[in-house]
Tab-separated table of C-alpha atoms in Angstrom:
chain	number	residue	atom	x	y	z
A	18	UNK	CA	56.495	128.366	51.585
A	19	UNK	CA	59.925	130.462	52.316
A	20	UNK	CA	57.493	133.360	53.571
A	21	UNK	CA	55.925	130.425	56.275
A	22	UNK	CA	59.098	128.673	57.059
A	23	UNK	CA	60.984	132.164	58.062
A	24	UNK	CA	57.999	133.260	60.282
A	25	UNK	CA	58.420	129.687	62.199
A	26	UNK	CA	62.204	130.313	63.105
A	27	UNK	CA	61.403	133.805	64.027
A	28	UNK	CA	58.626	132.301	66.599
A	29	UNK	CA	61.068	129.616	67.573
A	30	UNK	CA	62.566	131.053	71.260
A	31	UNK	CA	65.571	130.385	72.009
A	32	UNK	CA	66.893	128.810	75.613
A	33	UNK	CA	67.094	132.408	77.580
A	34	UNK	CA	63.760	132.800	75.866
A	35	UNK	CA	61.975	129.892	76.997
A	36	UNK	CA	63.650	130.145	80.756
A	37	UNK	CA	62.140	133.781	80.936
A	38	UNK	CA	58.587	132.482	80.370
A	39	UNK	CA	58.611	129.730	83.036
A	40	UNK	CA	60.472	131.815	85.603
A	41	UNK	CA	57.112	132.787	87.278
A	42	UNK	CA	55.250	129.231	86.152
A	43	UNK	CA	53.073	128.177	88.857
A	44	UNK	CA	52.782	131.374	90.870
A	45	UNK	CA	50.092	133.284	91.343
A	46	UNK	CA	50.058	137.365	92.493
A	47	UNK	CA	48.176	140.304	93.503
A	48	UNK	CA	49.142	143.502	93.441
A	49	UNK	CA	48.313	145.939	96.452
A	50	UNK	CA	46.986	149.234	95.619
A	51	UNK	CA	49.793	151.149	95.962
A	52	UNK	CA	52.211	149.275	93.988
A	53	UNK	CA	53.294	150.806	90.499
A	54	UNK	CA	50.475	148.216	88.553
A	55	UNK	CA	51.199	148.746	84.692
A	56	UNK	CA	54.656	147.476	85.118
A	57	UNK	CA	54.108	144.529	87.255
A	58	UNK	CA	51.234	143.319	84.927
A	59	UNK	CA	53.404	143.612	82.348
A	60	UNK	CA	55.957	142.223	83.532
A	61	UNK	CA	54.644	139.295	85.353
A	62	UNK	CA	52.751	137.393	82.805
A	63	UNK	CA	55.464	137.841	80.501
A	64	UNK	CA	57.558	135.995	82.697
A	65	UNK	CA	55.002	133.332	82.881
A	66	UNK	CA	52.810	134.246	86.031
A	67	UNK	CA	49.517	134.631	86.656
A	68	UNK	CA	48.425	138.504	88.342
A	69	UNK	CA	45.573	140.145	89.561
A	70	UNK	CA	44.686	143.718	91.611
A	71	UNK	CA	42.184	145.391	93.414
A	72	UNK	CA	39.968	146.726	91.369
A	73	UNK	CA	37.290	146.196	88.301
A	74	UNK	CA	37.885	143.821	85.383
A	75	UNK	CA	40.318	141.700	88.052
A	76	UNK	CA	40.763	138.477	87.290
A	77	UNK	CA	40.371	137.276	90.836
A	78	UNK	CA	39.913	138.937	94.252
A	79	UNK	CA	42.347	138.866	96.899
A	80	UNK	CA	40.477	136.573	99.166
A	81	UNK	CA	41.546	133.995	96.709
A	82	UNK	CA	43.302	130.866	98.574
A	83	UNK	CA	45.405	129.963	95.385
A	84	UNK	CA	47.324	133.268	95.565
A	85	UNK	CA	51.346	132.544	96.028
A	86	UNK	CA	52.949	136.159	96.611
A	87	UNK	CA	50.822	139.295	97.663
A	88	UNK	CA	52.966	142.507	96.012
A	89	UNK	CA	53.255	145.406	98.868
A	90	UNK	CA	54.472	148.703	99.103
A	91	UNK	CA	53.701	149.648	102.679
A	92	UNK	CA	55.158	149.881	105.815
A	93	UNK	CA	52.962	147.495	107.401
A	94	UNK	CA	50.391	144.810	106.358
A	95	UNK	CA	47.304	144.764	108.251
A	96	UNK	CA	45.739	141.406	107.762
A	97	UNK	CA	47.300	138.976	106.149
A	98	UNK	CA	46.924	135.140	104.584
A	99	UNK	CA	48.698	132.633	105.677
A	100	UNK	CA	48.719	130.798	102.593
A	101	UNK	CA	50.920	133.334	100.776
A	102	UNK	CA	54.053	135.815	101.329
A	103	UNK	CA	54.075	139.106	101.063
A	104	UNK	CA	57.275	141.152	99.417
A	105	UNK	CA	57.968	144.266	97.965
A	106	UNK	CA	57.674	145.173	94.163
A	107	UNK	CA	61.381	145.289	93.962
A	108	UNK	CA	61.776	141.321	94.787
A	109	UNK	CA	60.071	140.940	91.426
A	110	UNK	CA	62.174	142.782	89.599
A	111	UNK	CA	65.576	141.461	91.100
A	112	UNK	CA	63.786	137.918	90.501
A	113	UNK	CA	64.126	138.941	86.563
A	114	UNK	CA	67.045	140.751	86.111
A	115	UNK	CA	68.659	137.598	88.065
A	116	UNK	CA	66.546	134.933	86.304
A	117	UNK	CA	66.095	132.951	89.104
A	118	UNK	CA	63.602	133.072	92.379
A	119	UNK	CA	65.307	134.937	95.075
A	120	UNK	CA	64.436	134.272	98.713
A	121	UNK	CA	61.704	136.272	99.938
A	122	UNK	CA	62.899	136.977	103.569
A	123	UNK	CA	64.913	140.349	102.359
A	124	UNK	CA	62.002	141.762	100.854
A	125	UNK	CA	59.362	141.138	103.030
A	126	UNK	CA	56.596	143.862	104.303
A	127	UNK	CA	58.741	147.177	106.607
A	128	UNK	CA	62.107	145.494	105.721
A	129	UNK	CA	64.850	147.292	103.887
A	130	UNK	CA	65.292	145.503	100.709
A	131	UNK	CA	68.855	144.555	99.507
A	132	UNK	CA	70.690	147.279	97.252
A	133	UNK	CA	68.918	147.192	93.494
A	134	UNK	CA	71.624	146.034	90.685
A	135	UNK	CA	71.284	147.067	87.252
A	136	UNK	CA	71.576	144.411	84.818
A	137	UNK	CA	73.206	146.973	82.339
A	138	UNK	CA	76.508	147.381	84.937
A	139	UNK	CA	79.221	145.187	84.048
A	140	UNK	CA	80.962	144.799	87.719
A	141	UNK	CA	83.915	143.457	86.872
A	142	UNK	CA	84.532	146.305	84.461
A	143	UNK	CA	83.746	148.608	86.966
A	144	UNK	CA	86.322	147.181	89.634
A	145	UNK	CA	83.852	146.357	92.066
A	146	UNK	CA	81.418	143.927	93.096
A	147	UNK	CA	78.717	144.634	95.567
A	148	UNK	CA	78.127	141.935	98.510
A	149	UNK	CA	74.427	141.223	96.898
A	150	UNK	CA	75.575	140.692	93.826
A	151	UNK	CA	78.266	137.496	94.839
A	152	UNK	CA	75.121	136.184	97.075
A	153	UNK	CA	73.597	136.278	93.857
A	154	UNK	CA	75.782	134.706	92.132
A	155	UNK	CA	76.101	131.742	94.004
A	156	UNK	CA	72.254	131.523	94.260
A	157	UNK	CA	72.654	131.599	90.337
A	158	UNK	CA	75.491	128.432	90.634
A	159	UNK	CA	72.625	126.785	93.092
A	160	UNK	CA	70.095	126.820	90.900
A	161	UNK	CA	72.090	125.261	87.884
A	162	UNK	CA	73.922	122.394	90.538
A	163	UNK	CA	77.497	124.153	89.730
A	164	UNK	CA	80.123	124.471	91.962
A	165	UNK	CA	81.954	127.735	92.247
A	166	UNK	CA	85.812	128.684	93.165
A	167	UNK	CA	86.551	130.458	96.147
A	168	UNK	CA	85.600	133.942	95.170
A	169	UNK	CA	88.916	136.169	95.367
A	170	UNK	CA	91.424	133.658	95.521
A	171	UNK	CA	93.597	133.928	92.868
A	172	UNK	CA	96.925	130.830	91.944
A	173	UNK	CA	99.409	134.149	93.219
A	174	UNK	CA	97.441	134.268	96.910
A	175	UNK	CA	98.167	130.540	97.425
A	176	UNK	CA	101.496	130.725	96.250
A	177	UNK	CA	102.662	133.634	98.400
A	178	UNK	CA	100.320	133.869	101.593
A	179	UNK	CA	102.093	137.203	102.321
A	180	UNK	CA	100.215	138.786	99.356
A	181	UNK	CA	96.583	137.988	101.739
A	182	UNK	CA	98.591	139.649	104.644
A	183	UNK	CA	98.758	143.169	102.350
A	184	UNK	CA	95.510	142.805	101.204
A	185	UNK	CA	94.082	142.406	104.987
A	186	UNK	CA	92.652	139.113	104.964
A	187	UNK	CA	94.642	137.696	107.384
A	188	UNK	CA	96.728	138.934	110.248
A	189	UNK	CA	101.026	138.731	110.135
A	190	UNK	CA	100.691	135.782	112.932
A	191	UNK	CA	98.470	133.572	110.228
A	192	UNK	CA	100.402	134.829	107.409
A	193	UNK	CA	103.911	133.723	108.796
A	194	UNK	CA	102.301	130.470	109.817
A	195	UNK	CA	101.328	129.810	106.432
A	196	UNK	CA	105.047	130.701	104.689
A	197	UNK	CA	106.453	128.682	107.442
A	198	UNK	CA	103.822	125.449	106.242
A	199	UNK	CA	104.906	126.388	103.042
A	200	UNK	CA	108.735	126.333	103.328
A	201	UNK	CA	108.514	123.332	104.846
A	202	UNK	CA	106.742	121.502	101.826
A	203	UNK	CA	108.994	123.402	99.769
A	204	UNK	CA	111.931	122.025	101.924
A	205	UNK	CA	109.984	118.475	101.856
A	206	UNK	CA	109.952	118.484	97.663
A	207	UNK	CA	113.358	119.558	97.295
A	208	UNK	CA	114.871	116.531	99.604
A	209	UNK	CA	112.923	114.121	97.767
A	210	UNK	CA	114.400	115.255	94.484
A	211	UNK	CA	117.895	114.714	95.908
A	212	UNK	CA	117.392	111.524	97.297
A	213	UNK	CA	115.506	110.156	94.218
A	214	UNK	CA	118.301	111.332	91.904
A	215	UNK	CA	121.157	110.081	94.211
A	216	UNK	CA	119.522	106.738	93.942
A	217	UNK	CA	118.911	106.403	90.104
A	218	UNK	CA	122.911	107.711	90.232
A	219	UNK	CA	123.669	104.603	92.339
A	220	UNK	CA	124.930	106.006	95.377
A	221	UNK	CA	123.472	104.366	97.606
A	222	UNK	CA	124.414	101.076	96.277
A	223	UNK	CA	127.920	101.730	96.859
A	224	UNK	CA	127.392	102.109	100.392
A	225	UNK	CA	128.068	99.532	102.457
A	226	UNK	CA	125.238	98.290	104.328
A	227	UNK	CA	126.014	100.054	107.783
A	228	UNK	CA	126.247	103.043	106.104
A	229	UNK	CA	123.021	102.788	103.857
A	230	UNK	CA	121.442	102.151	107.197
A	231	UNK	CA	122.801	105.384	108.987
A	232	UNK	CA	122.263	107.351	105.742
A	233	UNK	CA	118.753	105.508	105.745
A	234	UNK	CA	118.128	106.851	109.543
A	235	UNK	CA	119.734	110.075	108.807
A	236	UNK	CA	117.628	111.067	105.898
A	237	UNK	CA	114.501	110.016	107.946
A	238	UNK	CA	115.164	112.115	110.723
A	239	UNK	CA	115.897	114.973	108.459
A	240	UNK	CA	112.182	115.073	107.091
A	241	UNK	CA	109.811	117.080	108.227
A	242	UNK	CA	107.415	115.045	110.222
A	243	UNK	CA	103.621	115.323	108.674
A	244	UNK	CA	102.165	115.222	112.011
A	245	UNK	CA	103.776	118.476	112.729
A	246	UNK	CA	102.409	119.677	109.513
A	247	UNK	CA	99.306	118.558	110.119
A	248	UNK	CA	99.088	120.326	113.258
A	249	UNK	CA	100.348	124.108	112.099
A	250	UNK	CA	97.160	123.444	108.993
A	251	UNK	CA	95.056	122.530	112.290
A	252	UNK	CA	95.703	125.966	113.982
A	253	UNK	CA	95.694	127.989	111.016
A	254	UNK	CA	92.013	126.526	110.922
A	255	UNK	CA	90.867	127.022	114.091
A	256	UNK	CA	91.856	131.274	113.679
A	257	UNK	CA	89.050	132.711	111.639
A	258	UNK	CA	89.201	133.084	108.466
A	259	UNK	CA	87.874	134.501	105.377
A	260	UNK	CA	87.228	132.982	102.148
A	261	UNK	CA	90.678	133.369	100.992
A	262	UNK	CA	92.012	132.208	103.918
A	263	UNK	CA	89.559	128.920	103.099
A	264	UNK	CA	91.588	128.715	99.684
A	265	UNK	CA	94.931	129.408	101.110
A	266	UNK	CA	94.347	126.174	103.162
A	267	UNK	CA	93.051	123.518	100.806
A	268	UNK	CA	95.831	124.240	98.796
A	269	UNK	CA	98.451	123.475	101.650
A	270	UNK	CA	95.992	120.232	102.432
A	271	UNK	CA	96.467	119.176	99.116
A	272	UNK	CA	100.229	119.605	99.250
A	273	UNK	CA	100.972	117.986	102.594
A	274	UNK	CA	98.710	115.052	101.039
A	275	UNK	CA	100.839	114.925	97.971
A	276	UNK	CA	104.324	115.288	99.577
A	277	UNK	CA	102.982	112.210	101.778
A	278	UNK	CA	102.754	110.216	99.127
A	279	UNK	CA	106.206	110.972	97.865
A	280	UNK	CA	107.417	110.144	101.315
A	281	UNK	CA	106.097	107.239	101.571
A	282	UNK	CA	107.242	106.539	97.677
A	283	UNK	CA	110.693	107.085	98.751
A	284	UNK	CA	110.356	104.775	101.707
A	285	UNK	CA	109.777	101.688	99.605
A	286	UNK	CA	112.110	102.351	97.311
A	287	UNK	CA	114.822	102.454	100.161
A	288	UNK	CA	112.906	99.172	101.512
A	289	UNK	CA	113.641	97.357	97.761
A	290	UNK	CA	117.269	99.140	97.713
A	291	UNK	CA	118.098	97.290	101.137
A	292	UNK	CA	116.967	93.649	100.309
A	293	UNK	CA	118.749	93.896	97.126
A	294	UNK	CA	121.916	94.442	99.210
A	295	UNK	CA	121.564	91.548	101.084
């Protein structure tokens, strides 16, 4: 019984398992003539597809309606179905080392396919990261409904825009624009601090109440305005930009929003200190 228990967990697949055997579920191929057959029809059904070829003992002919993908390794294809699409052998095998189904339209009949990534190169370690291989990534986030960062941008790049400026994502224009956003937020923080602590100290009550109304109008005329701050995010987002620039912006969105709020925090509180006064 401990012999026939330990041969079911060893035929019990595991997740990566099972998602390998349905990648190809419900699609049917045929292999052209000139393709490299012994691997695909390996390959194929052990992915879960169904494949036939041009020649004896095939399972089905190529005249078959049902076919999904027709495998090619031409230049050109003569006559073609238009019940199926036709791609090159390497679409299969990016398809599997990627473990999802890649669009066909870069591997289509007398294209150039993408570049071919190993699955055995760690990228990261390497220090680079071709194009195809963040396309694929995101595909990859698609498939599983996740939502991925902005590739690139790091907490450093949105707290110092100057460090995008070095690395040539934006130009010195944009990147002065941004400090200037950000030194006025910075600006923006620091005067709320000041007034909130002069207030818990209580020196505003001591005022009287002409001059809690000129310090009032003084203080409100010394903030920034977030119209104007709205506006220099508005141009920065009309330049183009790259995906860091993208990053570099939600993050001042999200601070003019916040620093809002505080403004309008400190507001009431001046409102409440007033009608206590009187």
């Amino acid at each position: 019984m401990h012999l026939m228990e330990g041969a079911e967990c060893e035929n019990e697949d595991d997740q990566d398992t099972k998602e390998c055997k349905r990648l190809f579920k419900n699609m049917k191929f045929f292999l052209s003539r000139e393709v490299p057959r012994e691997s695909l029809l390996f390959v194929i059904p052990a992915f879960g597809g169904v494949v036939s070829w041009d020649g004896e003992a095939a399972p089905y002919k190529e005249a078959d309606q049902s076919i999904s993908h027709q495998i090619v390794d031409r230049p050109t294809q003569g006559h073609r179905y238009l019940s199926r699409e036709y791609v090159q052998p390497q679409w299969i095998y990016d398809c599997i080392n990627a473990r999802i189904i890649l669009p066909t339209e870069a591997y289509m009949v007398g294209r150039i396919p993408p570049p071919h990534l190993s699955p055995f190169v760690d990228n990261d370690a390497e220090g680079y990261i071709p194009d195809y291989a963040e396309t694929i990534k995101r595909l990859q986030a698609a498939a599983r409904n996740e939502v991925l960062p902005m590739p690139g941008v790091g907490k450093e790049d949105l707290d110092d825009p100057q460090n995008l400026l070095v690395e040539g994502y934006i130009s010195r224009t944009e990147a002065n624009e941004a400090a200037q956003t950000k030194k006025k937020m910075v600006t923006l923080e620091k005067q709320y601090h000041e007034e909130l602590q002069s207030e818990l100290q209580g020196a505003v009550m001591k005022k009287s109440k002409k001059g809690s109304a000129e310090h009032a109008k003084t203080s409100e005329e010394s903030v920034p305005d977030p119209k104007q701050i709205a506006e220099d995010i508005d141009t920065m987002s009309k330049l183009g930009m790259s995906r860091k620039k993208r990053g570099l912006l939600e993050a001042i969105e999200k601070g003019k929003e916040r620093n809002t709020a505080r403004i309008s925090k400190l507001k009431e509180r001046k409102k409440k200190l007033k009608s206590s006064e009187n």
